[in-house]
mmCIF file of C-alpha atoms in Angstrom:
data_model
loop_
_atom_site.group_PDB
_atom_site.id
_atom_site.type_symbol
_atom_site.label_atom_id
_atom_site.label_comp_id
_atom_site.label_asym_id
_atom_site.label_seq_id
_atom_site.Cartn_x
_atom_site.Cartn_y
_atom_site.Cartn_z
ATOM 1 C CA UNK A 1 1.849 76.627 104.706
ATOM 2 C CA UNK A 2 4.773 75.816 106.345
ATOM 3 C CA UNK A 3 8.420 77.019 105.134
ATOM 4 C CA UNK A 4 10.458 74.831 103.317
ATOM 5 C CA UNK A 5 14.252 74.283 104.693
ATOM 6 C CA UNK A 6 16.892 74.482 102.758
ATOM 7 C CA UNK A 7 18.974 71.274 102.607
ATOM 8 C CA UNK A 8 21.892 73.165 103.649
ATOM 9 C CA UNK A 9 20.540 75.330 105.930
ATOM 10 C CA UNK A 10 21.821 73.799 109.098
ATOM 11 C CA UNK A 11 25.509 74.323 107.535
ATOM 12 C CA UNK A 12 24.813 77.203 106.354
ATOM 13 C CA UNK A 13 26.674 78.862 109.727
ATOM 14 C CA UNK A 14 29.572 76.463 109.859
ATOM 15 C CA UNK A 15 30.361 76.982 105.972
ATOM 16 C CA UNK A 16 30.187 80.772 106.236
ATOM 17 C CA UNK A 17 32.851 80.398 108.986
ATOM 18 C CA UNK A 18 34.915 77.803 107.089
ATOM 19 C CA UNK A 19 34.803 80.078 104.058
ATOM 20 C CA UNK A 20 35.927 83.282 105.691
ATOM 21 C CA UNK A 21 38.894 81.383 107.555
ATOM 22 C CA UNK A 22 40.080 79.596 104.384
ATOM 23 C CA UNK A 23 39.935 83.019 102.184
ATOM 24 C CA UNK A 24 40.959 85.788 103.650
ATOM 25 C CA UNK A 25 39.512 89.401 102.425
ATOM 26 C CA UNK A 26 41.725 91.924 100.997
ATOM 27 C CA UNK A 27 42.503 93.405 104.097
ATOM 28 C CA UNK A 28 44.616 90.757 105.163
ATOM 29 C CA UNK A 29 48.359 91.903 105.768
ATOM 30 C CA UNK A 30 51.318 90.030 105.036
ATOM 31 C CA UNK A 31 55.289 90.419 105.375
ATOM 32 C CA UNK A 32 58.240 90.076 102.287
ATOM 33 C CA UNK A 33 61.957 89.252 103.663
ATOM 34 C CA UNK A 34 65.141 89.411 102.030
ATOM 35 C CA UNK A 35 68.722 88.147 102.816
ATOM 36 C CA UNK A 36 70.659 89.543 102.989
ATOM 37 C CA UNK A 37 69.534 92.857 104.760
ATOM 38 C CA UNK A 38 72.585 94.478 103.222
ATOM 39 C CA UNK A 39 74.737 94.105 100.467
ATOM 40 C CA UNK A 40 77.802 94.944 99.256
ATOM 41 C CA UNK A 41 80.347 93.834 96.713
ATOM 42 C CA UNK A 42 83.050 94.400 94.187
ATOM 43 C CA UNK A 43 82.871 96.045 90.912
ATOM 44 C CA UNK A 44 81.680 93.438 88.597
ATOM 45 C CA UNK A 45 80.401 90.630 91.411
ATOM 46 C CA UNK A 46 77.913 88.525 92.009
ATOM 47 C CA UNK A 47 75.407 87.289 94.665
ATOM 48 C CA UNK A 48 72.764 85.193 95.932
ATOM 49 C CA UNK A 49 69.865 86.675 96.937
ATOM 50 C CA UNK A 50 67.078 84.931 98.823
ATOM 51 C CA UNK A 51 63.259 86.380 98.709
ATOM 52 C CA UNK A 52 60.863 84.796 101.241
ATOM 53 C CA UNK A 53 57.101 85.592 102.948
ATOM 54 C CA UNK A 54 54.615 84.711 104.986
ATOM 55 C CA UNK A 55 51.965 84.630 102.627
ATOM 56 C CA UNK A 56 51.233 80.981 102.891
ATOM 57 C CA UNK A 57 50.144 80.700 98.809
ATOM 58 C CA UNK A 58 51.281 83.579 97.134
ATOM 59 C CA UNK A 59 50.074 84.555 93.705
ATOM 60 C CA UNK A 60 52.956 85.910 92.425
ATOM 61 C CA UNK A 61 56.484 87.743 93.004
ATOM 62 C CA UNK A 62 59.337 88.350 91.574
ATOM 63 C CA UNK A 63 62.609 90.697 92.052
ATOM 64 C CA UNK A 64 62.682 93.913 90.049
ATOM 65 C CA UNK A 65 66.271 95.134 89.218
ATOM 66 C CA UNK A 66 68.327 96.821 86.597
ATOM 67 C CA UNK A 67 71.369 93.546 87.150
ATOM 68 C CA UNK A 68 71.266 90.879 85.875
ATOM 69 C CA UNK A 69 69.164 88.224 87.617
ATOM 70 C CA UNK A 70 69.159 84.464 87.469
ATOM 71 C CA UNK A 71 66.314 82.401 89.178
ATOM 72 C CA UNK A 72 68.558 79.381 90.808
ATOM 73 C CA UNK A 73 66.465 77.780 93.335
ATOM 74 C CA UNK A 74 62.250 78.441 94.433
ATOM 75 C CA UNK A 75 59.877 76.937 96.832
ATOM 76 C CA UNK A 76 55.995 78.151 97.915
ATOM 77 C CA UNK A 77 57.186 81.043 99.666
ATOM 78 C CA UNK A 78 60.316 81.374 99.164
ATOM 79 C CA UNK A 79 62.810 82.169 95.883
ATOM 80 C CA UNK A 80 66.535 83.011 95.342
ATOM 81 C CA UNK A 81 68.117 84.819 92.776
ATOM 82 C CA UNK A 82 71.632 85.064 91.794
ATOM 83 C CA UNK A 83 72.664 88.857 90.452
ATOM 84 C CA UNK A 84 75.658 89.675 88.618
ATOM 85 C CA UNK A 85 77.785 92.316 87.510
ATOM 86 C CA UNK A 86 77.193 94.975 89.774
ATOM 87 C CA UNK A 87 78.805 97.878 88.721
ATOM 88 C CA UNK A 88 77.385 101.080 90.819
ATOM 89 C CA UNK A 89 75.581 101.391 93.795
ATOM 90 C CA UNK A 90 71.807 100.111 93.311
ATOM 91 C CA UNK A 91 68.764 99.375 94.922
ATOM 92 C CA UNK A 92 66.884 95.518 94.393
ATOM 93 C CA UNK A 93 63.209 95.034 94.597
ATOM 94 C CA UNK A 94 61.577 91.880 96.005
ATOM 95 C CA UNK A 95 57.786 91.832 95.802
ATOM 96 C CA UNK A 96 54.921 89.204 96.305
ATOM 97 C CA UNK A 97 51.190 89.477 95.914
ATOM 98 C CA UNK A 98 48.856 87.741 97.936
ATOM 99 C CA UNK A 99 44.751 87.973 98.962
ATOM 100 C CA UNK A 100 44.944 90.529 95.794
ATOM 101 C CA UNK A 101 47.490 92.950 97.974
ATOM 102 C CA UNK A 102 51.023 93.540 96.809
ATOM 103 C CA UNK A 103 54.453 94.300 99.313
ATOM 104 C CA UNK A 104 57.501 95.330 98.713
ATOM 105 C CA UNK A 105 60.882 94.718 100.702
ATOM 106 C CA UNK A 106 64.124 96.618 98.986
ATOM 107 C CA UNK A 107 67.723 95.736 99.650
ATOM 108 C CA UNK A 108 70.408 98.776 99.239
ATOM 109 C CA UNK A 109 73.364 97.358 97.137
ATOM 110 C CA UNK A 110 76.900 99.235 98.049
ATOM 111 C CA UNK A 111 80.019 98.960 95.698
ATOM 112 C CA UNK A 112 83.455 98.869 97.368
ATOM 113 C CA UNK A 113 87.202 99.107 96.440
ATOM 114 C CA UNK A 114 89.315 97.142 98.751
ATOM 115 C CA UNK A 115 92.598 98.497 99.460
ATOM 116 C CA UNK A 116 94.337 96.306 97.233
ATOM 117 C CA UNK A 117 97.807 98.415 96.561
ATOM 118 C CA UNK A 118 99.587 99.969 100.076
ATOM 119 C CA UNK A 119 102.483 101.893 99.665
ATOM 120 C CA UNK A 120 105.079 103.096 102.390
ATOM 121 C CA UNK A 121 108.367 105.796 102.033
ATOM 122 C CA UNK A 122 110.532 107.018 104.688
ATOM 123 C CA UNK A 123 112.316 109.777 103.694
ATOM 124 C CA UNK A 124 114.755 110.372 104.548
ATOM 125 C CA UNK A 125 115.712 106.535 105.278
ATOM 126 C CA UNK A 126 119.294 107.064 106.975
ATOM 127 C CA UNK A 127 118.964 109.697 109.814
ATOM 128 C CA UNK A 128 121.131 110.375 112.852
ATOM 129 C CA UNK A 129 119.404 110.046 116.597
ATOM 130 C CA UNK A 130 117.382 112.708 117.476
ATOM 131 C CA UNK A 131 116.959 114.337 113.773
ATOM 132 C CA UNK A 132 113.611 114.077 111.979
ATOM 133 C CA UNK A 133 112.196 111.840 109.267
ATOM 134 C CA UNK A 134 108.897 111.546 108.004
ATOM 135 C CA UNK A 135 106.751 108.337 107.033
ATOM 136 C CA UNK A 136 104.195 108.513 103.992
ATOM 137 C CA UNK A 137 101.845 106.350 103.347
ATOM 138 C CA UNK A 138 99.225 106.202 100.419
ATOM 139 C CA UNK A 139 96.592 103.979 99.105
ATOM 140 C CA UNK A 140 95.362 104.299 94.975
ATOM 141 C CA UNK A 141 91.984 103.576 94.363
ATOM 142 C CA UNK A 142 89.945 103.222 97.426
ATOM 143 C CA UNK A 143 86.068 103.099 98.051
ATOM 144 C CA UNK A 144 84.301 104.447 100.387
ATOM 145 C CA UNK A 145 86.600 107.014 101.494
ATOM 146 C CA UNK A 146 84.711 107.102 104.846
ATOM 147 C CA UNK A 147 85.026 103.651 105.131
ATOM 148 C CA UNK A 148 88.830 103.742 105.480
ATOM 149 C CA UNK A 149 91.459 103.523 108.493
ATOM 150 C CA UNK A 150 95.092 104.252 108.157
ATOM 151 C CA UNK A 151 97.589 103.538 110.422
ATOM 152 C CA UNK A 152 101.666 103.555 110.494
ATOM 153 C CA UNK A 153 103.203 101.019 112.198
ATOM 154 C CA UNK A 154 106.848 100.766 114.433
ATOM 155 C CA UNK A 155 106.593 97.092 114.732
ATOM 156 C CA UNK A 156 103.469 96.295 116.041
ATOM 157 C CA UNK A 157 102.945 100.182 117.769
ATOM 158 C CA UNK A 158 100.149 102.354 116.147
ATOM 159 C CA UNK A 159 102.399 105.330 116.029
ATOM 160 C CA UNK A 160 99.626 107.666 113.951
ATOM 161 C CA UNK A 161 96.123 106.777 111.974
ATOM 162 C CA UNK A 162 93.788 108.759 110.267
ATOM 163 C CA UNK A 163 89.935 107.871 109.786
ATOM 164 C CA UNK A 164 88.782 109.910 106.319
ATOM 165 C CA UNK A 165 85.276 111.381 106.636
ATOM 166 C CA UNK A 166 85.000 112.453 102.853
ATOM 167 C CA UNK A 167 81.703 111.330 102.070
ATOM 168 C CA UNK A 168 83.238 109.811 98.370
ATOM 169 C CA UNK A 169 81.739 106.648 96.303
ATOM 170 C CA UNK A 170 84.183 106.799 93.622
ATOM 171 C CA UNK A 171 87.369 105.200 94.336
ATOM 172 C CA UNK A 172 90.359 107.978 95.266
ATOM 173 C CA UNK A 173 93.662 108.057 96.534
ATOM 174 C CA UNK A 174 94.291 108.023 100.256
ATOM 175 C CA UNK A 175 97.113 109.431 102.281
ATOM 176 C CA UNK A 176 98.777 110.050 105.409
ATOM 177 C CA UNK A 177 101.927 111.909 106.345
ATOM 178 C CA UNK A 178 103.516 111.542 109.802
ATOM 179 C CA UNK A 179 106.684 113.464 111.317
ATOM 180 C CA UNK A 180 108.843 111.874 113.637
ATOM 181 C CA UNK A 181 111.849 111.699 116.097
ATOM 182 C CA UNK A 182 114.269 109.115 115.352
ATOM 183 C CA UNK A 183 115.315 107.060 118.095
ATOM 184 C CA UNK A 184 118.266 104.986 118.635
ATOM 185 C CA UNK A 185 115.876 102.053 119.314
ATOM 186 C CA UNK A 186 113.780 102.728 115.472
ATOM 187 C CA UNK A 187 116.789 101.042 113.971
ATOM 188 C CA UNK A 188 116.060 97.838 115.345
ATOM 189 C CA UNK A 189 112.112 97.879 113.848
ATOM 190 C CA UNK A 190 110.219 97.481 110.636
ATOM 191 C CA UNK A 191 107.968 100.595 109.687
ATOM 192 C CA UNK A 192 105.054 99.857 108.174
ATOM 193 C CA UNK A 193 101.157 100.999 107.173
ATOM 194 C CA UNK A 194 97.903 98.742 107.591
ATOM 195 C CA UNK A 195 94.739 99.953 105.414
ATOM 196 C CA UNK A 196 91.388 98.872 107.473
ATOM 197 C CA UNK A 197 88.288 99.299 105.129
ATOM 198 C CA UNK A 198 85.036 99.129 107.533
ATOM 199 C CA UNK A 199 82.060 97.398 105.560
ATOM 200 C CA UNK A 200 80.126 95.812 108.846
ATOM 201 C CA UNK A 201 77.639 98.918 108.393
ATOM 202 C CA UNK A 202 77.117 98.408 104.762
ATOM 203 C CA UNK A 203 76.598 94.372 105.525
ATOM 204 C CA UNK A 204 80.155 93.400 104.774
ATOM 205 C CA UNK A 205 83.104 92.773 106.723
ATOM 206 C CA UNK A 206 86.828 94.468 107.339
ATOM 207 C CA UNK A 207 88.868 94.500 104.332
ATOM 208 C CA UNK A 208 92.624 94.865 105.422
ATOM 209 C CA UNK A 209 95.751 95.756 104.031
ATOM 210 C CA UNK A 210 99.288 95.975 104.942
ATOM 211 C CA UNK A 211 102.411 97.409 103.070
ATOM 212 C CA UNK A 212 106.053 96.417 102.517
ATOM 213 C CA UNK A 213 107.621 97.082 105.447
ATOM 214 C CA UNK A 214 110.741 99.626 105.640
ATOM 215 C CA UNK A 215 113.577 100.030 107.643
ATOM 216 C CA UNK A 216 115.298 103.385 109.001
ATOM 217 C CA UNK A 217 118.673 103.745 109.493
ATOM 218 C CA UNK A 218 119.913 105.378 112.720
ATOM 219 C CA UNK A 219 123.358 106.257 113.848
ATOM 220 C CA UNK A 220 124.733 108.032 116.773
ATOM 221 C CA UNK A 221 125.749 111.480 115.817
ATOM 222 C CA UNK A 222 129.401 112.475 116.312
ATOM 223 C CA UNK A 223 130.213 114.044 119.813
ATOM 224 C CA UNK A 224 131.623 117.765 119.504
ATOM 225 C CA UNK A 225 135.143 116.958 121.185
ATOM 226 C CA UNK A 226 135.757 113.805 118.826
ATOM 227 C CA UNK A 227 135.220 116.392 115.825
ATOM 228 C CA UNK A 228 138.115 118.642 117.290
ATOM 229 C CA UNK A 229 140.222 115.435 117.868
ATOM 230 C CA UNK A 230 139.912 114.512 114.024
ATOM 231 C CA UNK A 231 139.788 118.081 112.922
ATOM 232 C CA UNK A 232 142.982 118.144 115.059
ATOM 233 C CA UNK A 233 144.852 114.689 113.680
ATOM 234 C CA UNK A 234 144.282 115.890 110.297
ATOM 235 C CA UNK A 235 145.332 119.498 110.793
ATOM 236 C CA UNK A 236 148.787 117.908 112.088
ATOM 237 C CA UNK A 237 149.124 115.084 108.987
ATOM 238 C CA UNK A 238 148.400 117.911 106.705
ATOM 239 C CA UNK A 239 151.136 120.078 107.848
ATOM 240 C CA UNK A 240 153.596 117.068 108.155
ATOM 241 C CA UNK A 241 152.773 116.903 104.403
ATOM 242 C CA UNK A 242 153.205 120.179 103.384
ATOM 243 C CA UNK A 243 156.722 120.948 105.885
ATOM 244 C CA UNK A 244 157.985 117.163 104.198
ATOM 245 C CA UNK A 245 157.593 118.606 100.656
ATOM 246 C CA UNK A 246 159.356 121.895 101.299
ATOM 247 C CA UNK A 247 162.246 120.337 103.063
ATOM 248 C CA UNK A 248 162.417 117.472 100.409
ATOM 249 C CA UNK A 249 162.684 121.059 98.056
ATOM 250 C CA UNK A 250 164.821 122.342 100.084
ATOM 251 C CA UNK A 251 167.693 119.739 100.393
ATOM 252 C CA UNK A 252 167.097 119.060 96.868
ATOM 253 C CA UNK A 253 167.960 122.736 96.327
ATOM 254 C CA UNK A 254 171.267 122.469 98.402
ATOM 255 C CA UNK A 255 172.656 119.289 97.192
ATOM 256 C CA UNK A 256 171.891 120.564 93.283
ATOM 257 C CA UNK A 257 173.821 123.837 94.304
ATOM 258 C CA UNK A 258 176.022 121.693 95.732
ATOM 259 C CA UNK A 259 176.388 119.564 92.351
ATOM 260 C CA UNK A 260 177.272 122.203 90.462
ATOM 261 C CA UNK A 261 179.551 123.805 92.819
ATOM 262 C CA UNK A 262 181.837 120.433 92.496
ATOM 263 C CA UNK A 263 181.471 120.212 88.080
ATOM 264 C CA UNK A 264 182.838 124.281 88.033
ATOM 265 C CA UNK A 265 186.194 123.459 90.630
ATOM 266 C CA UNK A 266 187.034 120.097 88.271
ATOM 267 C CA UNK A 267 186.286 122.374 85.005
ATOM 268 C CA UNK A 268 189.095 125.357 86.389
#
């Protein structure tokens, strides 16, 4: 008896193959993005975040995070978030499942303190050529410490800077102290200090900051012989003064003695 054929045996072949194409197994791989790649802000900003993947119909995702998190715009593979008040340094989650296989892509989140505040002293800020003074600079309340450039100005010359390697997240106080010469020619420029805060390896740019700038005060010190002239000059007036007065005491003397010599003759 011969074998019946199934009516859909001659696409039985072709359907296998369209079924397998069309759903995947579970070993199918698939790749989660976010942007940015790095991110950091201010204490208490916020951010758009954009999750994205190649999964062509995703079953679900989502962005796991201890912020909070507002869904502002979506599409099939694609979704972005914006997060608010960050406060510390955090890590973000972004996560989609697809063919019954979950990934995750995370996204390091950096705080920062710009250098808002920078402060400059010479001391002292008169000085005579060739005698020392020093410039100070400072910066309150600074984050990341390793993050951070200073450098003093004479116009526009780098005279001294100092990179800080403290490995610090909470904001701190940065300084620099620099000795100097003074020249005759410092009188004629502004001193000043430029804070550069580095961010490009945390995903951010170069924060910068410059202070009020100061001027010095220089004046040519007083050659040896001109001090012996003056000491000289005034040595002389002084003992003009002093031989006046006794010979004004003296005369006065005489012509008193003088006085009363004439009152005792008329008296006899």
């Amino acid at each position: 008896m011969p074998l019946k054929m199934s009516p859909f045996g001659c696409w039985g072949l072709p359907a296998a193959l369209l079924a397998l194409f069309c759903c995947p197994g579970s070993g199918e791989t698939f790749e989660v993005h976010m942007y940015p790649e790095q991110l950091v802000v201010e204490p208490g900003g916020s951010t758009l975040i954009n999750c994205s993947t190649s999964c062509a119909l995703p079953d679900t995702s989502g962005l796991e995070t201890t912020l909070t998190k507002r869904l502002v715009a979506n599409g099939t593979q694609w979704k972005q978030y914006l997060v608010s008040n960050v406060s510390q340094d955090t890590i973000i989650y972004c996560y989609f499942t697809c063919f019954r296989k979950q990934t995750l892509k995370s996204l390091n989140v950096s705080v920062f303190y710009p250098p808002k505040e920078v402060l400059l002293k010479l001391k002292p800020t008169r000085v005579a050529v060739g005698g020392s003074f020093t410039i100070e600079c400072w910066v309150p309340n600074v984050a990341p410490l390793e993050s951070l450039t200073l450098t003093l100005l004479r116009g526009k010359e780098a005279m001294h800077n100092k990179t800080f390697r403290t490995m610090a997240l909470a904001p701190q106080e940065a300084t620099v102290t620099h000795n100097a010469t003074a020249h005759k020619e410092d009188g004629r420029h502004n001193f000043s200090c430029r804070a550069d805060l580095d961010l490009r390896s945390l995903g951010g740019d170069i924060i910068h900051g410059v202070s009020e700038p100061q001027t010095l005060k220089v004046y040519e010190p007083m050659p040896d012989n001109q001090m012996v002239v003056i000491i000289t000059v005034v040595s002389v007036l002084l003992f003009l003064f002093v031989t006046s007065i006794l010979l004004c005491f003296v005369f006065g003397q005489h012509w008193r003695q003088r006085q009363m010599g004439a009152y005792r003759v008329q008296g006899a």
